[in-house]
Tab-separated table of C-alpha atoms and ligand atoms in Angstrom:
chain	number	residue	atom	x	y	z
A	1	UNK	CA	52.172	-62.899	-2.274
A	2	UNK	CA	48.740	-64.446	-2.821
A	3	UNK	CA	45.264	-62.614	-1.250
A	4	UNK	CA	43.231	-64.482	0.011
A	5	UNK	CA	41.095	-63.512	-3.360
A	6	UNK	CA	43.271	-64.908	-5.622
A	7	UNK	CA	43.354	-67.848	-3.754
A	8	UNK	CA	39.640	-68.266	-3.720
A	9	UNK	CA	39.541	-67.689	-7.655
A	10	UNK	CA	42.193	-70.166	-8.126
A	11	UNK	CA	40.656	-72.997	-6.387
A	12	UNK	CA	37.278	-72.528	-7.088
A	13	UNK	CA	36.742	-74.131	-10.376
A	14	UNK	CA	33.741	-76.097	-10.559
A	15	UNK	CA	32.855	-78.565	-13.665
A	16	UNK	CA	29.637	-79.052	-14.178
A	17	UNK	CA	28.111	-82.096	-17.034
A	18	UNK	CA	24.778	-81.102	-18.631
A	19	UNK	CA	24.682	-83.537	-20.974
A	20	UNK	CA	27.627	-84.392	-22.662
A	21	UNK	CA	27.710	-82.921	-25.143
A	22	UNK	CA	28.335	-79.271	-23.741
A	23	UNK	CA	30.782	-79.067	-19.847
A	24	UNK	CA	30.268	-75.797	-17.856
A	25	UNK	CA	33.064	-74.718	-15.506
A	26	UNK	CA	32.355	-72.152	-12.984
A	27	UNK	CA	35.886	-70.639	-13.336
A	28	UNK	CA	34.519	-67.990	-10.745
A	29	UNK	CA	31.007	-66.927	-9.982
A	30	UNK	CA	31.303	-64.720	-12.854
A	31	UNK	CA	33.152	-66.244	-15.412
A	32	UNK	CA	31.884	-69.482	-16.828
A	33	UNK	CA	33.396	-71.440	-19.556
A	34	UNK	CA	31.359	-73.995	-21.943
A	35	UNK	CA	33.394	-76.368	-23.222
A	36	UNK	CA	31.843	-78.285	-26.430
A	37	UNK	CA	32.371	-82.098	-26.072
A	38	UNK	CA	30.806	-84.267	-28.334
A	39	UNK	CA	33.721	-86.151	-30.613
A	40	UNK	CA	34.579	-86.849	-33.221
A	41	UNK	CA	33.010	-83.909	-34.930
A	42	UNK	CA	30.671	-81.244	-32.223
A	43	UNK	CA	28.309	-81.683	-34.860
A	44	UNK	CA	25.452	-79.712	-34.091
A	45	UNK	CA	22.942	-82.622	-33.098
A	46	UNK	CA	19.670	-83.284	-30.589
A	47	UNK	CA	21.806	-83.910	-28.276
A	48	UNK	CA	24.498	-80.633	-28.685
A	49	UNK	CA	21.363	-78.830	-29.152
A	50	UNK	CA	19.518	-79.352	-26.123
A	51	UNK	CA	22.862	-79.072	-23.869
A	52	UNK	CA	22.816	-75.663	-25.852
A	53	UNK	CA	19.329	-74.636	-24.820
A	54	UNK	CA	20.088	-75.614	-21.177
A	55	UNK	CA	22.850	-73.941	-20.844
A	56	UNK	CA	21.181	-71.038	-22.172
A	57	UNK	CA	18.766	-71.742	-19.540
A	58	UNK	CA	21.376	-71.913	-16.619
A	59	UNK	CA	22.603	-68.827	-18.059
A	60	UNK	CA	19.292	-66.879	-17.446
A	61	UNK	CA	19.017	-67.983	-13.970
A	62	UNK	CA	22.454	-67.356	-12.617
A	63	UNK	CA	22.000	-63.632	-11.441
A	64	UNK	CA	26.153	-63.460	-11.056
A	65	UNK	CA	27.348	-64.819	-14.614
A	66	UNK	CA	28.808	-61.559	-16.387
A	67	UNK	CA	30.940	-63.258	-19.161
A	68	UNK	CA	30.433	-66.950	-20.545
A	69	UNK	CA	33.695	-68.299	-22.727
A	70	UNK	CA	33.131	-71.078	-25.381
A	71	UNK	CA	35.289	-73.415	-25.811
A	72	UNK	CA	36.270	-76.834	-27.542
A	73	UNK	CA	37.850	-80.231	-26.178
A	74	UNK	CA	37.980	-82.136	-29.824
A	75	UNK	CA	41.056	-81.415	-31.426
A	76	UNK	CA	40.584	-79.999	-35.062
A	77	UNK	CA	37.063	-78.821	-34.826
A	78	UNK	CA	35.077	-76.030	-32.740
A	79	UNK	CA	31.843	-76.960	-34.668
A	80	UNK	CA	31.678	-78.963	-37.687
A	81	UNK	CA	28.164	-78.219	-38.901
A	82	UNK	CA	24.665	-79.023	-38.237
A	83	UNK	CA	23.898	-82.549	-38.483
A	84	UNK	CA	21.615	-83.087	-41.619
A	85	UNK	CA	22.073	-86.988	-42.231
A	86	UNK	CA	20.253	-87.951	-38.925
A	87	UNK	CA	17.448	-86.025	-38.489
A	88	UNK	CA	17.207	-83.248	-35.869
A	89	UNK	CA	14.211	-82.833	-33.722
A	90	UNK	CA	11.817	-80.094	-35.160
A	91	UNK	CA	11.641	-78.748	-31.588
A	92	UNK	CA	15.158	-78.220	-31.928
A	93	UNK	CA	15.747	-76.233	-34.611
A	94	UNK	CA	13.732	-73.050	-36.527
A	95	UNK	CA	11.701	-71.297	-34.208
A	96	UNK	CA	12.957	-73.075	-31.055
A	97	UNK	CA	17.041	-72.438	-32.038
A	98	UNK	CA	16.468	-68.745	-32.366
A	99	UNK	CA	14.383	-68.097	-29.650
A	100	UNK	CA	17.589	-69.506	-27.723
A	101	UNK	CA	19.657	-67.697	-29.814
A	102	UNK	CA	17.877	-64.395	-29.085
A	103	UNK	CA	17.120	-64.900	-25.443
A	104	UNK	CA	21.196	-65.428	-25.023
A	105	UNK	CA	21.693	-62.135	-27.031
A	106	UNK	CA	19.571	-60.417	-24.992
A	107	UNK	CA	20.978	-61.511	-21.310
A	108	UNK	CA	23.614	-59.114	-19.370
A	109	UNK	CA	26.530	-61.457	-20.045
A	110	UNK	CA	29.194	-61.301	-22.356
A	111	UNK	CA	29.634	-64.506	-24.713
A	112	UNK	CA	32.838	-65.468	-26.150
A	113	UNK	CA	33.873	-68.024	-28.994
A	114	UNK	CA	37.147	-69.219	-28.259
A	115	UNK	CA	37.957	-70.826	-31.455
A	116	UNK	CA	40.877	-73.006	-32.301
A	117	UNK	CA	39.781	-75.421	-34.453
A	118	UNK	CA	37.550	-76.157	-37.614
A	119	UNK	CA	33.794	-74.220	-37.493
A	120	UNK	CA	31.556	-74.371	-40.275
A	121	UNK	CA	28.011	-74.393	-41.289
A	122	UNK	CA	25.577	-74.078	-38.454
A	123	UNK	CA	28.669	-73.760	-35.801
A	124	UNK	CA	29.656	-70.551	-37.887
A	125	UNK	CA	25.981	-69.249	-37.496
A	126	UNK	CA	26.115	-70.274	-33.678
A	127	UNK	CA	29.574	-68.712	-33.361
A	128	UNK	CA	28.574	-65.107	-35.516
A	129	UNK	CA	25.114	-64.961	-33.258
A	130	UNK	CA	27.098	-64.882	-29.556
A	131	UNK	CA	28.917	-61.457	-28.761
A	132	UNK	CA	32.641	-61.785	-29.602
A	133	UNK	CA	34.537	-64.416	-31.542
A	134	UNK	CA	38.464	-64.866	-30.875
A	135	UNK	CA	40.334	-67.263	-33.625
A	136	UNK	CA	43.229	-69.189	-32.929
A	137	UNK	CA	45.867	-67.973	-36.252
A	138	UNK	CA	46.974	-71.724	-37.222
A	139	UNK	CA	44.338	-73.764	-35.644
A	140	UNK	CA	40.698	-72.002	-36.790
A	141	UNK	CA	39.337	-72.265	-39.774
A	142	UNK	CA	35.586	-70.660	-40.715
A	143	UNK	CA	33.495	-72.203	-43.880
A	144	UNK	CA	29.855	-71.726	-45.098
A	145	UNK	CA	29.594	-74.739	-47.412
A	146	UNK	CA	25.823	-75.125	-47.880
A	147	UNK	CA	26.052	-72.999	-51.226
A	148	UNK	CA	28.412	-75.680	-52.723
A	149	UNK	CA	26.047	-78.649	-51.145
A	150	UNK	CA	22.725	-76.510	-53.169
A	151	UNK	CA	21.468	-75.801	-49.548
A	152	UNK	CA	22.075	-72.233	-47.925
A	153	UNK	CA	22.612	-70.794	-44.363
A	154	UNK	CA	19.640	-71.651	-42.313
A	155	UNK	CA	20.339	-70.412	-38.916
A	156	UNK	CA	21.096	-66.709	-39.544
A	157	UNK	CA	24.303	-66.300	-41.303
A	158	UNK	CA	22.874	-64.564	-43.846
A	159	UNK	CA	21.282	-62.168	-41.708
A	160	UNK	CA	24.303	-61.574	-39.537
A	161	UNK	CA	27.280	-61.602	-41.810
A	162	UNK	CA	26.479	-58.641	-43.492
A	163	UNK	CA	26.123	-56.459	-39.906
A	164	UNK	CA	29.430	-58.331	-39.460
A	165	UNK	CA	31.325	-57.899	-42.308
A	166	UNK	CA	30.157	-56.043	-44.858
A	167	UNK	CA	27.720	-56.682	-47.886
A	168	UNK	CA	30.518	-57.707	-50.645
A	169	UNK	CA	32.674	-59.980	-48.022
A	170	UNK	CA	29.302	-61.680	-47.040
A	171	UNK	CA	28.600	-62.710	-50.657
A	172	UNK	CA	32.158	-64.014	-50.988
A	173	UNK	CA	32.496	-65.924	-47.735
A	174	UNK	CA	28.283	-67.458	-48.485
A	175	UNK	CA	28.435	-68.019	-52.133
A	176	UNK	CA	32.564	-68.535	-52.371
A	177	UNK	CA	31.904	-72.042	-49.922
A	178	UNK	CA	35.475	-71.516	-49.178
A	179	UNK	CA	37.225	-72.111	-46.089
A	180	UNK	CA	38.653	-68.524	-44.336
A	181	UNK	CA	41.968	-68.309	-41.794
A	182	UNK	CA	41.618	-66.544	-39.017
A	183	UNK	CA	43.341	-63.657	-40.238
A	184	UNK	CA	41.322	-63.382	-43.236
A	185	UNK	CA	38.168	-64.281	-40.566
A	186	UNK	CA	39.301	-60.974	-38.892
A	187	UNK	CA	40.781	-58.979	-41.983
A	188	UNK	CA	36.647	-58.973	-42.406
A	189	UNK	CA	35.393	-58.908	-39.370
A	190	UNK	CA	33.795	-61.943	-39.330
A	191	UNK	CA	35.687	-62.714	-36.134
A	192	UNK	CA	37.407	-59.615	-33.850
A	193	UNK	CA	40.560	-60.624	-34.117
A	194	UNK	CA	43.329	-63.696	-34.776
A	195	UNK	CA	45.888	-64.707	-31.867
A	196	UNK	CA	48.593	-66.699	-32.349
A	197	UNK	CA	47.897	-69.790	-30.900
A	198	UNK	CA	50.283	-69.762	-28.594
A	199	UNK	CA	48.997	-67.252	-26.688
A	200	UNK	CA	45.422	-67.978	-27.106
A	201	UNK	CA	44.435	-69.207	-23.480
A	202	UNK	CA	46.288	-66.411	-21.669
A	203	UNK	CA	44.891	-63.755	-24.219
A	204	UNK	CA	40.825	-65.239	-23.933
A	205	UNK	CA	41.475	-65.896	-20.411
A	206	UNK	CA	42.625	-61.986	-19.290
A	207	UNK	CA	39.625	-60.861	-21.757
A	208	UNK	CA	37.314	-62.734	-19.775
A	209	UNK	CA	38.786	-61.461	-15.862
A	210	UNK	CA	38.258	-58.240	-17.018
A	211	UNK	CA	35.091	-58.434	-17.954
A	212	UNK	CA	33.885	-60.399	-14.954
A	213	UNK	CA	35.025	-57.560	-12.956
A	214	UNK	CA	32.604	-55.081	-14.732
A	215	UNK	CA	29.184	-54.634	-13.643
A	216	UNK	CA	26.380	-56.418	-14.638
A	217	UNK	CA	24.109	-53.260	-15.262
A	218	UNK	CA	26.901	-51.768	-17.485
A	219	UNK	CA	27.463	-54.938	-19.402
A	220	UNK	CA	23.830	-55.195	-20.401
A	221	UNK	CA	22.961	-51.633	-21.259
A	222	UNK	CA	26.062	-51.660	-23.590
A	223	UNK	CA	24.535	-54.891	-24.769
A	224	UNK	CA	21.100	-53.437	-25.557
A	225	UNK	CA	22.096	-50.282	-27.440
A	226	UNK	CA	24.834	-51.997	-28.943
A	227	UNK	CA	22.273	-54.371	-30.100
A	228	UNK	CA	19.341	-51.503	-31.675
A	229	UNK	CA	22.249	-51.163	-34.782
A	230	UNK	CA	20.123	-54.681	-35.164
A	231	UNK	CA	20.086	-58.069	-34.610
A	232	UNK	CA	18.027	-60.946	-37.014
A	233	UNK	CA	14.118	-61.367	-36.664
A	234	UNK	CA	12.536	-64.943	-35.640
A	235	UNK	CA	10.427	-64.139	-38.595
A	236	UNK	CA	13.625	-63.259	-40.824
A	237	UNK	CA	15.180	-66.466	-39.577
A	238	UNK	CA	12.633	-68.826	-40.042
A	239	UNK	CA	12.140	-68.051	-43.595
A	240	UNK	CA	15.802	-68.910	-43.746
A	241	UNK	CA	15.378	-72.265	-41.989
A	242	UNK	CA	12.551	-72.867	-44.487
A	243	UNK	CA	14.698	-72.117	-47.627
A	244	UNK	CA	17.254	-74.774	-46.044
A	245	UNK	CA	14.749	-77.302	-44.782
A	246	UNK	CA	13.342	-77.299	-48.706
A	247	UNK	CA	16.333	-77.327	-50.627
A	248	UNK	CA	17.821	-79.752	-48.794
A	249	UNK	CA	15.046	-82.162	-50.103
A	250	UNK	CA	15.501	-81.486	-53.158
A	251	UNK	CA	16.685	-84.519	-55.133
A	252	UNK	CA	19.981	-83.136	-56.894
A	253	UNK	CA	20.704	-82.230	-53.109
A	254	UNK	CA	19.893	-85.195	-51.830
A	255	UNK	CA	21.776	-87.392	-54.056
A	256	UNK	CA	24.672	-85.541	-53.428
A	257	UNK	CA	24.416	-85.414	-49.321
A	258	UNK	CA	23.560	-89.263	-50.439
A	259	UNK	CA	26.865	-89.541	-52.509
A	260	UNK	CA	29.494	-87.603	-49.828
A	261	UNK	CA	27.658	-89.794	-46.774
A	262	UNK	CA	28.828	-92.446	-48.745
A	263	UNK	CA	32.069	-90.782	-49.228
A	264	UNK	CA	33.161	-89.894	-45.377
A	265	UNK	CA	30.670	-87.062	-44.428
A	266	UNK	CA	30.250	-86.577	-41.275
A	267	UNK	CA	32.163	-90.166	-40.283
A	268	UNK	CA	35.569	-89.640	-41.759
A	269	UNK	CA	37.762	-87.273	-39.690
A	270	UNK	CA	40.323	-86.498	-43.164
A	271	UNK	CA	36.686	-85.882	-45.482
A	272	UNK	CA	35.423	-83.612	-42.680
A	273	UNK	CA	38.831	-81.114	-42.475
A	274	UNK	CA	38.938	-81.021	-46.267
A	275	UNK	CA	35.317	-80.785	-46.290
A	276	UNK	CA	35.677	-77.510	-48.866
A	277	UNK	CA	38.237	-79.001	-51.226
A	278	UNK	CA	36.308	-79.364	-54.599
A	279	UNK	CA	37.572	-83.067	-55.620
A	280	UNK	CA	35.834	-83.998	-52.118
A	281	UNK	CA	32.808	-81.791	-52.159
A	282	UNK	CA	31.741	-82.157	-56.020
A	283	UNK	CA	30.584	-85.352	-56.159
A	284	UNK	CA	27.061	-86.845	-57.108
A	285	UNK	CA	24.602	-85.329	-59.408
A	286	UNK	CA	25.055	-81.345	-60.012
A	287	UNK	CA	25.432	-78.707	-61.929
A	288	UNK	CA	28.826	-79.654	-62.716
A	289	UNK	CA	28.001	-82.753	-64.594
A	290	UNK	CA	26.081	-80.945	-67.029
B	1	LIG	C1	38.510	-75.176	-22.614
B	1	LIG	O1	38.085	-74.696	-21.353
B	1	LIG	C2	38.222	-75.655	-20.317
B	1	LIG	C3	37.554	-75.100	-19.079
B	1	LIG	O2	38.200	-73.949	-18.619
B	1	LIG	C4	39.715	-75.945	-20.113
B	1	LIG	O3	39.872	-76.920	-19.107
B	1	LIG	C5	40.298	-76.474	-21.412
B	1	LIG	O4	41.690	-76.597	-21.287
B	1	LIG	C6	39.993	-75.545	-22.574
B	1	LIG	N1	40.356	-76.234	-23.797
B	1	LIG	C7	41.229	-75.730	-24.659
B	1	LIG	C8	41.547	-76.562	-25.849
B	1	LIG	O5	41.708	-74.622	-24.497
B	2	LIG	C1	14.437	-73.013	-26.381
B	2	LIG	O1	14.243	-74.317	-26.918
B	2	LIG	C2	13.298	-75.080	-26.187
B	2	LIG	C3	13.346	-76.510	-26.718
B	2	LIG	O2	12.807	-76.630	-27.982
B	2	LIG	C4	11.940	-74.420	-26.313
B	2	LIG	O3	10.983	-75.162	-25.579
B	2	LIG	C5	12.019	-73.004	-25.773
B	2	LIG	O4	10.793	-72.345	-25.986
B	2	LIG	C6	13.139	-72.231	-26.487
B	2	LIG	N1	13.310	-70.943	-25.826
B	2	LIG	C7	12.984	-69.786	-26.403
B	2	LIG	C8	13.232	-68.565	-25.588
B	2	LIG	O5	12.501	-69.722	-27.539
B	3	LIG	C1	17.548	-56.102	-29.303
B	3	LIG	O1	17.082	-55.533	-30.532
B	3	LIG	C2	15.900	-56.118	-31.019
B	3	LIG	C3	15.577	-55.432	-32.328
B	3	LIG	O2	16.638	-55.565	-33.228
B	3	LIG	C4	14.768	-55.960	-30.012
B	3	LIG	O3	13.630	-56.657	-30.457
B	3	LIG	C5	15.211	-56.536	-28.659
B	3	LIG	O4	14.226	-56.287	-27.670
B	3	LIG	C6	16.495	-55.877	-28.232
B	3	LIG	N1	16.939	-56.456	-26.972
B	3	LIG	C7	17.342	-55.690	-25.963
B	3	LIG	C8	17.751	-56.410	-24.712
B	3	LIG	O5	17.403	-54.491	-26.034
C-alpha cells in the first residue's frame, strides 16, 4: 500500500534547465540531482562552468537541500577534462573555481559523484573536491593526464589526492597519466567504493533517501569537523592554477596540444576514450623524440 508520502515523493520530480550544460531535478525537497549535459564530451567549458557556479549558488539558497547527486546524460564520459583549446574565461577559473569549490564544501549538504563513465583531468579534480564519489565497475574510468601533456593538475588534485589516497598512490595515479578502474579508483580510495553497474542507480539512489532523511544540523557539523583533517587553500590552489596556466604555454606543450588538436582532441569521440594510450598521447615535439 502506498502513503500518501510516498506518493508525494514519487510524483514530485521537478527538472529544472540552468543552462544547458548542467539539469537540476528536485527529486524531493531534499534530494536534488545535477545531471551534466553538455555532449559530446562535458568538457569543462564557460559554459559548464558557470551552470556549475549557479548551481552552487541555488545550492546555498535552498534552506531544505540535504544531499545533491551528480550525475551524467552523455554516454562514455562523466567529465572529460577542462577545456584548454578554447580559452576559458579568467573569471571562471583560479580564484573564482575554488571559491565555488570551497563555498560547496562548506554548505550542510551532502554531494555525490555518481560516476559511470570516463572522468579525467579537471572533472577528476571537480569529482575528488565534492564529498563522496561512487564508480560504476565497467563503465568509470579516472585519469590525470596533464603530466603526460607537460602540464600538471591545476584545480586541486594535487592537494586533495594525497588526503584521499595516500602519498605513494597520489604520485602514481599524477605522474603514472594512466587511466584507473573503478576498483583500482576505490582499492585507493580515490573514490569510496565500485558498484557493479547494474546496480548503480538503485545503490546511489537508497544512499541519497537516507541521507535526505537526516538532519540538516547533523549533516553539516559532521561536515565541518570532518573537514578540520583539511581541505586545500585558495592560496595553495592558485599557485597550482599558475603552474598549469604557465606550462601550458610553454612551446614543447603547445606544439603538442597543437599536434593531438590536430589529431582528434577534444573533437573525436574514439581519441578522447583512448585519450591515455601512448601511440595517441605521444605525439608532437617531447621528450620522447630526443
Ligand atoms: C541521472 O539523473 C537523472 C535525474 O534523476 C536521471 O533522469 C537519469 O536517468 C540519470 N542518468 C543516468 C545515466 O543514470
Ligand atoms: C563563483 O564564481 C563567480 C563567477 O566568476 C564569482 O563571481 C564568485 O565570486 C565565485 N564565488 C566564490 C564564493 O568565490
Ligand atoms: C573547513 O576547513 C577549513 C580549513 O581547512 C576552514 O578554513 C573552513 O572554515 C572550514 N569550513 C567549515 C564549514 O568548518
Amino acid at each position: 500500500m502506498h502513503s500518501p508520502i510516498s506518493i508525494f515523493l514519487t510524483t514530485w520530480a521537478i527538472t529544472s534547465v540552468l543552462g544547458s550544460s548542467i539539469i537540476t531535478t528536485k527529486v524531493t525537497p531534499s534530494y536534488w540531482r545535477a545531471t551534466i549535459s553538455s555532449p559530446p564530451f562535458n568538457l569543462m567549458d564557460n559554459a559548464f562552468l558557470e551552470d556549475f557556479f549557479s548551481l552552487v549558488d541555488d545550492i546555498a539558497a535552498d534552506p531544505e537541500v540535504k544531499v545533491v547527486v551528480f550525475n551524467s546524460s552523455v554516454e562514455d564520459f562523466f567529465i572529460a577534462h577542462f577545456d584548454i583549446l578554447n580559452p576559458v574565461s579568467p573569471e571562471l577559473v583560479g580564484a573564482a573555481y575554488w571559491g565555488n569549490v570551497t563555498r560547496l564544501a562548506n554548505l550542510p549538504v551532502l554531494t555525490v559523484a555518481a560516476i559511470q563513465g570516463i572522468v579525467r583531468g579537471g572533472g577528476a579534480e571537480l569529482v575528488a573536491s565534492l564529498d563522496v564519489r561512487f564508480g560504476s565497475k565497467e563503465k568509470a574510468i579516472f585519469g590525470q593526464p596533464e603530466v603526460a601533456i607537460g602540464v600538471v593538475p591545476g584545480s586541486g588534485e594535487m592537494r586533495l589526492l594525497p588526503r584521499l589516497t595516500g602519498r605513494g598512490r597520489a604520485m602514481e595515479i599524477i605522474i603514472g597519466s594512466d587511466d584507473l578502474d573503478a576498483d583500482t579508483a576505490a582499492l585507493y580510495g580515490w573514490i569510496n567504493r565500485a558498484i557493479p553497474d547494474d546496480q548503480f542507480d538503485e545503490f546511489v539512489d537508497r544512499f541519497a533517501r537516507r541521507v535526505a532523511g537526516w538532519d540538516r544540523y547533523a549533516i553539516g557539523h559532521a561536515k565541518s569537523v570532518i573537514n578540520q583533517s583539511g581541505f586545500p587553500t585558495l592560496e595553495e590552489v592558485q599557485s597550482d592554477f599558475a603552474a598549469f596556466e604557465a606550462s601550458l604555454s610553454e612551446g614543447a606543450v603547445a606544439a603538442r596540444v597543437e599536434a593531438m588538436a590536430k589529431a582528434g582532441f577534444q573533437t573525436s569521440e574514439t581519441f578522447e576514450i583512448h585519450l591515455n594510450r601512448e601511440e595517441i598521447r605521444f605525439v608532437g615535439p617531447g621528450p620522447w623524440d630526443s
